[in-house]
PDB file of C-alpha atoms in Angstrom:
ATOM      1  CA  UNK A   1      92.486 108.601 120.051  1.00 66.00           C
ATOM      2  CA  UNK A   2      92.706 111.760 118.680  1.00 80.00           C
ATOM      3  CA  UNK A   3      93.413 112.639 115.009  1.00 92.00           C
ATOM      4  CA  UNK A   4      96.035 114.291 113.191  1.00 95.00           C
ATOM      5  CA  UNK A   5      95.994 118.230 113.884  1.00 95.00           C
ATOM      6  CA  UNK A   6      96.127 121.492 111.648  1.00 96.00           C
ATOM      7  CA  UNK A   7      96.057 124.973 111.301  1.00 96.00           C
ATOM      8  CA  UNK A   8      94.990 127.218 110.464  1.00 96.00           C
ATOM      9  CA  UNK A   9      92.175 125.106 108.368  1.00 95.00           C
ATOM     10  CA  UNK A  10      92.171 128.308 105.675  1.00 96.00           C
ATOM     11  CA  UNK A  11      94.584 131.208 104.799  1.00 97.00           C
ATOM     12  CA  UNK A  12      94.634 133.554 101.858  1.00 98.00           C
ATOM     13  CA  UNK A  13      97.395 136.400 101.220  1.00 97.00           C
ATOM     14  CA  UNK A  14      98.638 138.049  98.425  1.00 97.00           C
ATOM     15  CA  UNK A  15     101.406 136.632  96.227  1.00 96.00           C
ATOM     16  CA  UNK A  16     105.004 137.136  97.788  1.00 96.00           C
ATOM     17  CA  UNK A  17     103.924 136.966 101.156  1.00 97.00           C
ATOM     18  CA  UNK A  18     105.118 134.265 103.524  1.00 97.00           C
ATOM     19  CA  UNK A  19     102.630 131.674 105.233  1.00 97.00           C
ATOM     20  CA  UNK A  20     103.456 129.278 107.406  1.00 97.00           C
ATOM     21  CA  UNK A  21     101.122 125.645 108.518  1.00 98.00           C
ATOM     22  CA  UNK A  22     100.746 123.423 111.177  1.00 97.00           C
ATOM     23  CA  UNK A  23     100.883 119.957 111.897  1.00 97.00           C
ATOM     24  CA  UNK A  24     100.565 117.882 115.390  1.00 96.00           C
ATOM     25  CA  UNK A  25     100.488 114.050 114.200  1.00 95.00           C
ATOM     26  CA  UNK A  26      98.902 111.676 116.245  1.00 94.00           C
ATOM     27  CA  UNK A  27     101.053 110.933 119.566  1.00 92.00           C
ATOM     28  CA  UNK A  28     103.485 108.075 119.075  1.00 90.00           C
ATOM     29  CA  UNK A  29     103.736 108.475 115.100  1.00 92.00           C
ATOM     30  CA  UNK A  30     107.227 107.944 114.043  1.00 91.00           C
ATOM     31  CA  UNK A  31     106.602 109.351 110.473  1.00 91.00           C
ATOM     32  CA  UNK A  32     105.009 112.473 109.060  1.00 94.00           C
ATOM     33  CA  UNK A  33     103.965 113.903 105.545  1.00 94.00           C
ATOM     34  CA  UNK A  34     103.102 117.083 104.293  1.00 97.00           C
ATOM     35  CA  UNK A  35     101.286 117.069 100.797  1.00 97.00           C
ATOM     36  CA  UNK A  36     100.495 119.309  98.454  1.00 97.00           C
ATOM     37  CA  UNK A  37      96.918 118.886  96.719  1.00 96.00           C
ATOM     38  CA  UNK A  38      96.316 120.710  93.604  1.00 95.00           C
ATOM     39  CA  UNK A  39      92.590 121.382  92.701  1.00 91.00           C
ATOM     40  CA  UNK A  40      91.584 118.276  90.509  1.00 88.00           C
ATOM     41  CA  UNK A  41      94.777 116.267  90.800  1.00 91.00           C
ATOM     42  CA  UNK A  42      95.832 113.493  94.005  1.00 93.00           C
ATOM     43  CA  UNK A  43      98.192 114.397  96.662  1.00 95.00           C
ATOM     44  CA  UNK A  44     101.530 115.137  95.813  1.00 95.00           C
ATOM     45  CA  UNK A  45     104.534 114.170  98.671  1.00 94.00           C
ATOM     46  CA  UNK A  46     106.839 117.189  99.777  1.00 96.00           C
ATOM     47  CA  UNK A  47     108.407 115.846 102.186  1.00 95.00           C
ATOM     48  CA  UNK A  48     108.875 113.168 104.629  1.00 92.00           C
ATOM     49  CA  UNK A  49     109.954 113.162 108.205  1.00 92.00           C
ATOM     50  CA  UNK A  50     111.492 109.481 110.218  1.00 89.00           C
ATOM     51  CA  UNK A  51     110.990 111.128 113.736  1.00 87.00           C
ATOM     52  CA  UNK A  52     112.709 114.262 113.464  1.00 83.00           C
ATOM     53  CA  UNK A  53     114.949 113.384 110.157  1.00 90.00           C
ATOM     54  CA  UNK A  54     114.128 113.902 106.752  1.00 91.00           C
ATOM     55  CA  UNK A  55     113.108 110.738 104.552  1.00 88.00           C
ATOM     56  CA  UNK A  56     112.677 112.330 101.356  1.00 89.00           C
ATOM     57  CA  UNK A  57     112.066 115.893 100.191  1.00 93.00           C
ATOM     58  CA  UNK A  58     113.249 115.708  96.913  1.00 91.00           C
ATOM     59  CA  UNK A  59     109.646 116.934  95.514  1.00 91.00           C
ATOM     60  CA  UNK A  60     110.065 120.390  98.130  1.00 95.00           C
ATOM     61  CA  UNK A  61     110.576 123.305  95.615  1.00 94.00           C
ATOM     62  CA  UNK A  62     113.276 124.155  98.065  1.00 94.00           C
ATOM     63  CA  UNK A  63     113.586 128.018  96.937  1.00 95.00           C
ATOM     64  CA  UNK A  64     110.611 129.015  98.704  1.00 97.00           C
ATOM     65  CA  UNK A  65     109.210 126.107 100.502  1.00 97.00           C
ATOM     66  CA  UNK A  66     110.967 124.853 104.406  1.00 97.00           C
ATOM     67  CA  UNK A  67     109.618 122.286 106.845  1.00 97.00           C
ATOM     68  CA  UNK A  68     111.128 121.343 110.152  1.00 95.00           C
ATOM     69  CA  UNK A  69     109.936 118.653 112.705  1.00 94.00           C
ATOM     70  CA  UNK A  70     111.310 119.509 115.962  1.00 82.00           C
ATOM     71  CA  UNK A  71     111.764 117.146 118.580  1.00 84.00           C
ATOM     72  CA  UNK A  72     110.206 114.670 116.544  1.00 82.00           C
ATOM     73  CA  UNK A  73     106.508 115.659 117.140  1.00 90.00           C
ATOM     74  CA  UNK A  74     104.821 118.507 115.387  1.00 94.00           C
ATOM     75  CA  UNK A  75     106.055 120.109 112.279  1.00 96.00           C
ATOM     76  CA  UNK A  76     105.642 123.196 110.826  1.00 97.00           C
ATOM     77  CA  UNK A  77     106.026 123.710 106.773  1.00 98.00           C
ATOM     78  CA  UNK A  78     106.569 127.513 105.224  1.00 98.00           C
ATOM     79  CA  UNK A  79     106.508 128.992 101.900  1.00 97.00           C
ATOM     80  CA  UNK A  80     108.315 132.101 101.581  1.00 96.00           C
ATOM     81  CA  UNK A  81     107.645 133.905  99.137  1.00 96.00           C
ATOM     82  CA  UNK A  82     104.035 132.585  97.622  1.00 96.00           C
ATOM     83  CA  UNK A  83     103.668 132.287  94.499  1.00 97.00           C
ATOM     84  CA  UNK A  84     100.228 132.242  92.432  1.00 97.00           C
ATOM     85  CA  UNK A  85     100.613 128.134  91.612  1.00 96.00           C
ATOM     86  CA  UNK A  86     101.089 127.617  94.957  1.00 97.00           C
ATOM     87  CA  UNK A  87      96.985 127.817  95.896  1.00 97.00           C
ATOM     88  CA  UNK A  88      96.279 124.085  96.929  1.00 97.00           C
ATOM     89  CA  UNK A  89      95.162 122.424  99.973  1.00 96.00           C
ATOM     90  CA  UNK A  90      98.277 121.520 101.873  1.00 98.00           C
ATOM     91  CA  UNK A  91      97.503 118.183 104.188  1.00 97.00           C
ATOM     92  CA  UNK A  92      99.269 116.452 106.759  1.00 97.00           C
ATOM     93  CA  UNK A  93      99.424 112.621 107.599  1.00 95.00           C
ATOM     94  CA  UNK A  94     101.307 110.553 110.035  1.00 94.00           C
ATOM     95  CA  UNK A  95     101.689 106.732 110.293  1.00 92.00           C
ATOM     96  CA  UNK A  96     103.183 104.489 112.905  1.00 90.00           C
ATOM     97  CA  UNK A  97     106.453 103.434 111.006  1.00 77.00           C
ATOM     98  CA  UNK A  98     107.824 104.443 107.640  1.00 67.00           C
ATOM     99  CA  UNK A  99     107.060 100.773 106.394  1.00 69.00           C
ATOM    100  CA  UNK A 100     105.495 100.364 103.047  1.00 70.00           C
ATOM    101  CA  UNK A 101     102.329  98.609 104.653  1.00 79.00           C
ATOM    102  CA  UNK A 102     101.881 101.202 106.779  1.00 84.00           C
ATOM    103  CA  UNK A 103      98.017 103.666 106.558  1.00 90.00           C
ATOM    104  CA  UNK A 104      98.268 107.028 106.908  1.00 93.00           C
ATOM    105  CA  UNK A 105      96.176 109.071 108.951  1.00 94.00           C
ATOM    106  CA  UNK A 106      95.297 112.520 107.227  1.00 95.00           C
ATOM    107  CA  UNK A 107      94.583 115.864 108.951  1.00 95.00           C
ATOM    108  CA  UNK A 108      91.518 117.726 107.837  1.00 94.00           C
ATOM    109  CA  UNK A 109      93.946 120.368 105.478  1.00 95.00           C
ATOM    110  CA  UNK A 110      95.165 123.722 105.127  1.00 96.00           C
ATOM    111  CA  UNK A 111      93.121 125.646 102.141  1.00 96.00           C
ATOM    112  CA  UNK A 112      95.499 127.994 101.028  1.00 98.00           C
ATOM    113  CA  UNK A 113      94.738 130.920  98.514  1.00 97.00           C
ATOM    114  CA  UNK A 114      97.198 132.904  96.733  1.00 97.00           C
ATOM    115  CA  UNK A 115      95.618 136.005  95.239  1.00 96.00           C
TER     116      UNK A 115
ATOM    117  CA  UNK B   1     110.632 104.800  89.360  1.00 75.00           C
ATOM    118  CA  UNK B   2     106.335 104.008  90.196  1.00 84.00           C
ATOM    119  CA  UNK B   3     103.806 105.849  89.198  1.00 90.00           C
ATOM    120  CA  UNK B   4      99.900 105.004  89.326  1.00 94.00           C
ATOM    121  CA  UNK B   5      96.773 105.172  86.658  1.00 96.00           C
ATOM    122  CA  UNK B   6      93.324 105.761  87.386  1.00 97.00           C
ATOM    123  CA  UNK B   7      91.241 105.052  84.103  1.00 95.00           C
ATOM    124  CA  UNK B   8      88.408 107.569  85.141  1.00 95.00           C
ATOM    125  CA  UNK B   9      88.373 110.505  86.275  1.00 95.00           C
ATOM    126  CA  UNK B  10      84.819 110.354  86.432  1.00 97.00           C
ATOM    127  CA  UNK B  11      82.305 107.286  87.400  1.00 98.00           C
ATOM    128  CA  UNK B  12      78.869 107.486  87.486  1.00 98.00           C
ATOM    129  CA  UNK B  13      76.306 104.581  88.575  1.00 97.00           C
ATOM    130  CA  UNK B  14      73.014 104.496  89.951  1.00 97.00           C
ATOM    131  CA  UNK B  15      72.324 103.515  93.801  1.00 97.00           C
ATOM    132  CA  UNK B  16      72.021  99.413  94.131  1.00 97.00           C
ATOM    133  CA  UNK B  17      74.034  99.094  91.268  1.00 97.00           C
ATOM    134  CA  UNK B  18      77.975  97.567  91.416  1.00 98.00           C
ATOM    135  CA  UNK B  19      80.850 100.278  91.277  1.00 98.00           C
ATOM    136  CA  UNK B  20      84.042  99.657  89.440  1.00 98.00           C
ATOM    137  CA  UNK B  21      86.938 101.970  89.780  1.00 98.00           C
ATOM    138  CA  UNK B  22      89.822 101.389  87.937  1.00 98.00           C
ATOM    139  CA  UNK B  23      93.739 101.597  88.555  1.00 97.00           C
ATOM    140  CA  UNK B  24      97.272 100.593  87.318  1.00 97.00           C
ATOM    141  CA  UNK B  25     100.659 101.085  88.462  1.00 94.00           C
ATOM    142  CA  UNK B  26     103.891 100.840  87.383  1.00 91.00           C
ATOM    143  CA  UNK B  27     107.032  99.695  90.105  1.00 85.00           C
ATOM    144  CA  UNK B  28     110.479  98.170  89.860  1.00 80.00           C
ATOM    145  CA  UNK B  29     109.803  96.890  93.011  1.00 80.00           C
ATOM    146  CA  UNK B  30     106.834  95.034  94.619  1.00 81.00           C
ATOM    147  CA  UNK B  31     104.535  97.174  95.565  1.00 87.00           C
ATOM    148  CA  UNK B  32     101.410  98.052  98.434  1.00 90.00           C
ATOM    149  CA  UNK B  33      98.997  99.353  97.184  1.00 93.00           C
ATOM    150  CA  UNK B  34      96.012 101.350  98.861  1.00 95.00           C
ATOM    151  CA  UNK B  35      92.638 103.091  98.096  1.00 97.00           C
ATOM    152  CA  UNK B  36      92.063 106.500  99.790  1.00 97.00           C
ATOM    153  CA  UNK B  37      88.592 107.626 100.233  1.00 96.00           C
ATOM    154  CA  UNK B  38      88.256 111.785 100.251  1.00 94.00           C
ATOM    155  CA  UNK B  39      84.726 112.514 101.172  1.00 92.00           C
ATOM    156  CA  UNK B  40      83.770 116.519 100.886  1.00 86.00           C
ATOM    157  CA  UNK B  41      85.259 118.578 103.750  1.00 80.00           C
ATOM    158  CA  UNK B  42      86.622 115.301 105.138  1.00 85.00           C
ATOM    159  CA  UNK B  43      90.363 113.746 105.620  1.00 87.00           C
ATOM    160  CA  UNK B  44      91.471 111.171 103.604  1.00 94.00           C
ATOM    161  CA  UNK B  45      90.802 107.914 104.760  1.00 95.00           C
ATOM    162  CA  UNK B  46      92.114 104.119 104.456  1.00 95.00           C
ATOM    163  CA  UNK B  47      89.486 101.955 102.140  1.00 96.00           C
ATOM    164  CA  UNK B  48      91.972  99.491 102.166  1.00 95.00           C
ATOM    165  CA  UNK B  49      95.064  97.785 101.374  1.00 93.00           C
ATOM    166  CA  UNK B  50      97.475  95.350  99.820  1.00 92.00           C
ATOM    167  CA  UNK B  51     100.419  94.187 101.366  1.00 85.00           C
ATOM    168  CA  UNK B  52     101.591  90.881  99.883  1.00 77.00           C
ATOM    169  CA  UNK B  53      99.302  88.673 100.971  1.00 77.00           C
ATOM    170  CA  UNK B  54      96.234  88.098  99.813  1.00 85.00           C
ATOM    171  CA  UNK B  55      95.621  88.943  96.532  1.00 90.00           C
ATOM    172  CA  UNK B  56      91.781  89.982  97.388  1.00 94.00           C
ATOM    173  CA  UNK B  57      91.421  92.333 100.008  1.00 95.00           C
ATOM    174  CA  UNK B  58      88.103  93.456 101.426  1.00 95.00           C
ATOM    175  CA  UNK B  59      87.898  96.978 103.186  1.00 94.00           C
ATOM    176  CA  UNK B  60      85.089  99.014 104.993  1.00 94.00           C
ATOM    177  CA  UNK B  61      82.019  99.884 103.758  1.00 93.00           C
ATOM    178  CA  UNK B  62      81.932  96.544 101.571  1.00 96.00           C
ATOM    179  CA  UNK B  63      84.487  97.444  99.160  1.00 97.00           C
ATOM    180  CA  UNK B  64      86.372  95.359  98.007  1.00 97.00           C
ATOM    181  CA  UNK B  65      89.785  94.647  95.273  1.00 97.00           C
ATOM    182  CA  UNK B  66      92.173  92.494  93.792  1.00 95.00           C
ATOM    183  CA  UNK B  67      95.742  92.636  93.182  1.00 94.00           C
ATOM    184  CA  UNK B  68      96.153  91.396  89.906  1.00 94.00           C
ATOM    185  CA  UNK B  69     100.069  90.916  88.882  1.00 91.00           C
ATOM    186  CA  UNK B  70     100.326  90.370  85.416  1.00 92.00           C
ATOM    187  CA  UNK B  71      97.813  92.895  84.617  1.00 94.00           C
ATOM    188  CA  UNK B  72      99.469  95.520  86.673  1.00 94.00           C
ATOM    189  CA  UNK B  73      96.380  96.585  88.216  1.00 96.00           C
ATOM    190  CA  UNK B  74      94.355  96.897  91.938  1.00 97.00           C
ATOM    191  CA  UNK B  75      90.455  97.802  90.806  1.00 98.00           C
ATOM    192  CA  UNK B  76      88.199  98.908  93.361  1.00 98.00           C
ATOM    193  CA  UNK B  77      84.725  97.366  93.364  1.00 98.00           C
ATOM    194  CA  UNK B  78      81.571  97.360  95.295  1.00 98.00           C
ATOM    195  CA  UNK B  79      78.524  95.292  94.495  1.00 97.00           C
ATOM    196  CA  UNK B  80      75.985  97.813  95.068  1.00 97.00           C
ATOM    197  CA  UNK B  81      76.415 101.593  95.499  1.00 97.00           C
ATOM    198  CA  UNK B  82      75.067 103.642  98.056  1.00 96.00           C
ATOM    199  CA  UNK B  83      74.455 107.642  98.352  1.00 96.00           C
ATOM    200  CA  UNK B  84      77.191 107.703 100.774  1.00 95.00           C
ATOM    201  CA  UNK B  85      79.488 106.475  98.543  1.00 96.00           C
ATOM    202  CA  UNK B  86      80.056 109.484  96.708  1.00 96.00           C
ATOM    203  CA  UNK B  87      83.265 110.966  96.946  1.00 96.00           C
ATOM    204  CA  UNK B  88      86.488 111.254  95.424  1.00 96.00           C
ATOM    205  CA  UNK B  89      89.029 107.690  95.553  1.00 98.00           C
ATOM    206  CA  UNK B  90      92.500 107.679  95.175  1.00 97.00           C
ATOM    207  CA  UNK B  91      94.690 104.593  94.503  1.00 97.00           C
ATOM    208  CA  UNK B  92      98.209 104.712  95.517  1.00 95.00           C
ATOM    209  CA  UNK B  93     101.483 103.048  95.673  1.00 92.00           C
ATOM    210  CA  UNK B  94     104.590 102.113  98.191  1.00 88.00           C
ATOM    211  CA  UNK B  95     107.272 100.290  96.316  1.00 79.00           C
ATOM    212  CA  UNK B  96     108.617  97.729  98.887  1.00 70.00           C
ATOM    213  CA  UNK B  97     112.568  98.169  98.195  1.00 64.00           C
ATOM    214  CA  UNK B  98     112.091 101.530  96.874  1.00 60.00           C
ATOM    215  CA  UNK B  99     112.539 104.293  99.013  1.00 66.00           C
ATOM    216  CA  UNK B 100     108.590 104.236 100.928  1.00 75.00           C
ATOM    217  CA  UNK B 101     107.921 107.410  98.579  1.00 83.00           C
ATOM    218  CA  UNK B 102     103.868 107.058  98.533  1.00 89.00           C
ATOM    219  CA  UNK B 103     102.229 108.112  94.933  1.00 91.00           C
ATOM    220  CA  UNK B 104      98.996 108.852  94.268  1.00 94.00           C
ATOM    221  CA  UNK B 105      96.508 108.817  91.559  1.00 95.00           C
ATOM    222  CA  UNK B 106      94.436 111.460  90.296  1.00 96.00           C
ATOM    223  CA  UNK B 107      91.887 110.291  91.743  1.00 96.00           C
ATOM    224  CA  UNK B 108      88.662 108.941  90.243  1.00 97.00           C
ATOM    225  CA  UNK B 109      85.287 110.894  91.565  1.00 97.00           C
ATOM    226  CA  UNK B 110      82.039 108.572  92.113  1.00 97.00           C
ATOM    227  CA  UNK B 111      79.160 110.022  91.335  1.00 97.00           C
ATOM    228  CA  UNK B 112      75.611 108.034  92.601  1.00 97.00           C
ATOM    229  CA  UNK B 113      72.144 108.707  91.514  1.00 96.00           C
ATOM    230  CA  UNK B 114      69.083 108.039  93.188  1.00 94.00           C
TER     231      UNK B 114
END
């Protein structure tokens, strides 16, 4: 079975540039994440997708940051413009259902560098 | 509202010797609660988890932890480390009720010495 897909694995551009990642979840996966990982701190949600709806995206700085799921498979996120802060590892993970007992499978991660 | 606590941020032990990594939560609903594993230049990956039933739960790699109610807490433990154990371990937490928002720790990073 194959894992949960992304690219590009690392991107740097200059602050207020746009940049744009990724994601093809494992087939059949109902639910998808995209994270935000911070050098030195755990994941933090930015948004969730049911299928092709949103879940939950109240932690998406929603000025700069989008993310669509289309047709309820891959999903792309975007940050437009970057900002400095916004250097992290962005990671993807899908799970069967959006049940509470459910394990998430995590893509490898987008290292992204905002000089 | 949830929110989870790992004690260290740091652990250090020598090989053969037990590992304990420690975390607490906080949810107004009953939770599930995992441990992450985050090896270097590796995905994240299930240790384990804790859905209700069983208040011990054994994982891969003979880890092993206990959902402890009262004390708010799910502590990771191994009886006796191994090189390959070092890597970074995050605890998290689904509140069942809640809205299926998963938080994480800051993760505790094991460190194991010859």
């Amino acid at each position: 079975e194959a894992g949960v897909a992304q690219s590009p694995r690392y991107k740097i551009i200059e602050k207020r540039q746009s940049v744009a990642f990724w994601c093809n979840p494992i087939s059949g996966h109902a639910t998808l994440y995209w994270y935000q990982q911070i050098l030195g701190q755990g994941p933090k949600l930015l948004i969730q997708f049911q299928n092709n709806g949103v879940v939950d995206d109240s932690q998406l700085p929603k000025d700069r940051f989008s993310a669509e799921r289309l047709k309820g498979v891959d999903s792309t996120l975007k940050i437009q413009p970057a900002k400095l802060e916004d250097s992290a590892v962005y990671l993807c993970a899908s799970s069967s259902d959006r049940g509470h007992t459910d394990t998430q499978y995590f893509g490898p991660g987008t290292r992204l560098t905002v000089l | 509202a949830q929110s989870v606590t790992q004690l260290d941020s740091h652990v250090s032990v020598s090989e053969g010797t037990p590992v304990l990594l420690r975390c607490n939560y906080s949810s107004s609903y009953s939770p599930s609660l995992f441990w992450y594993v985050q090896h270097p230049n590796k995905g994240l990956q299930l240790l384990l988890k804790y859905t209700s039933a069983a208040t011990l739960v054994k994982g891969i790699n003979g880890f092993e932890a206990e959902f402890k109610k009262s004390e708010t807490s799910f502590h990771l433990t191994k009886p006796s480390a191994h090189m390959s154990d070092a890597a970074e371990y995050f605890c998290v937490v689904v509140s069942i009720g809640g809205s299926y928002i998963p938080t994480f720790g800051r993760g505790t990073s094991l460190i194991v010495h010859p």
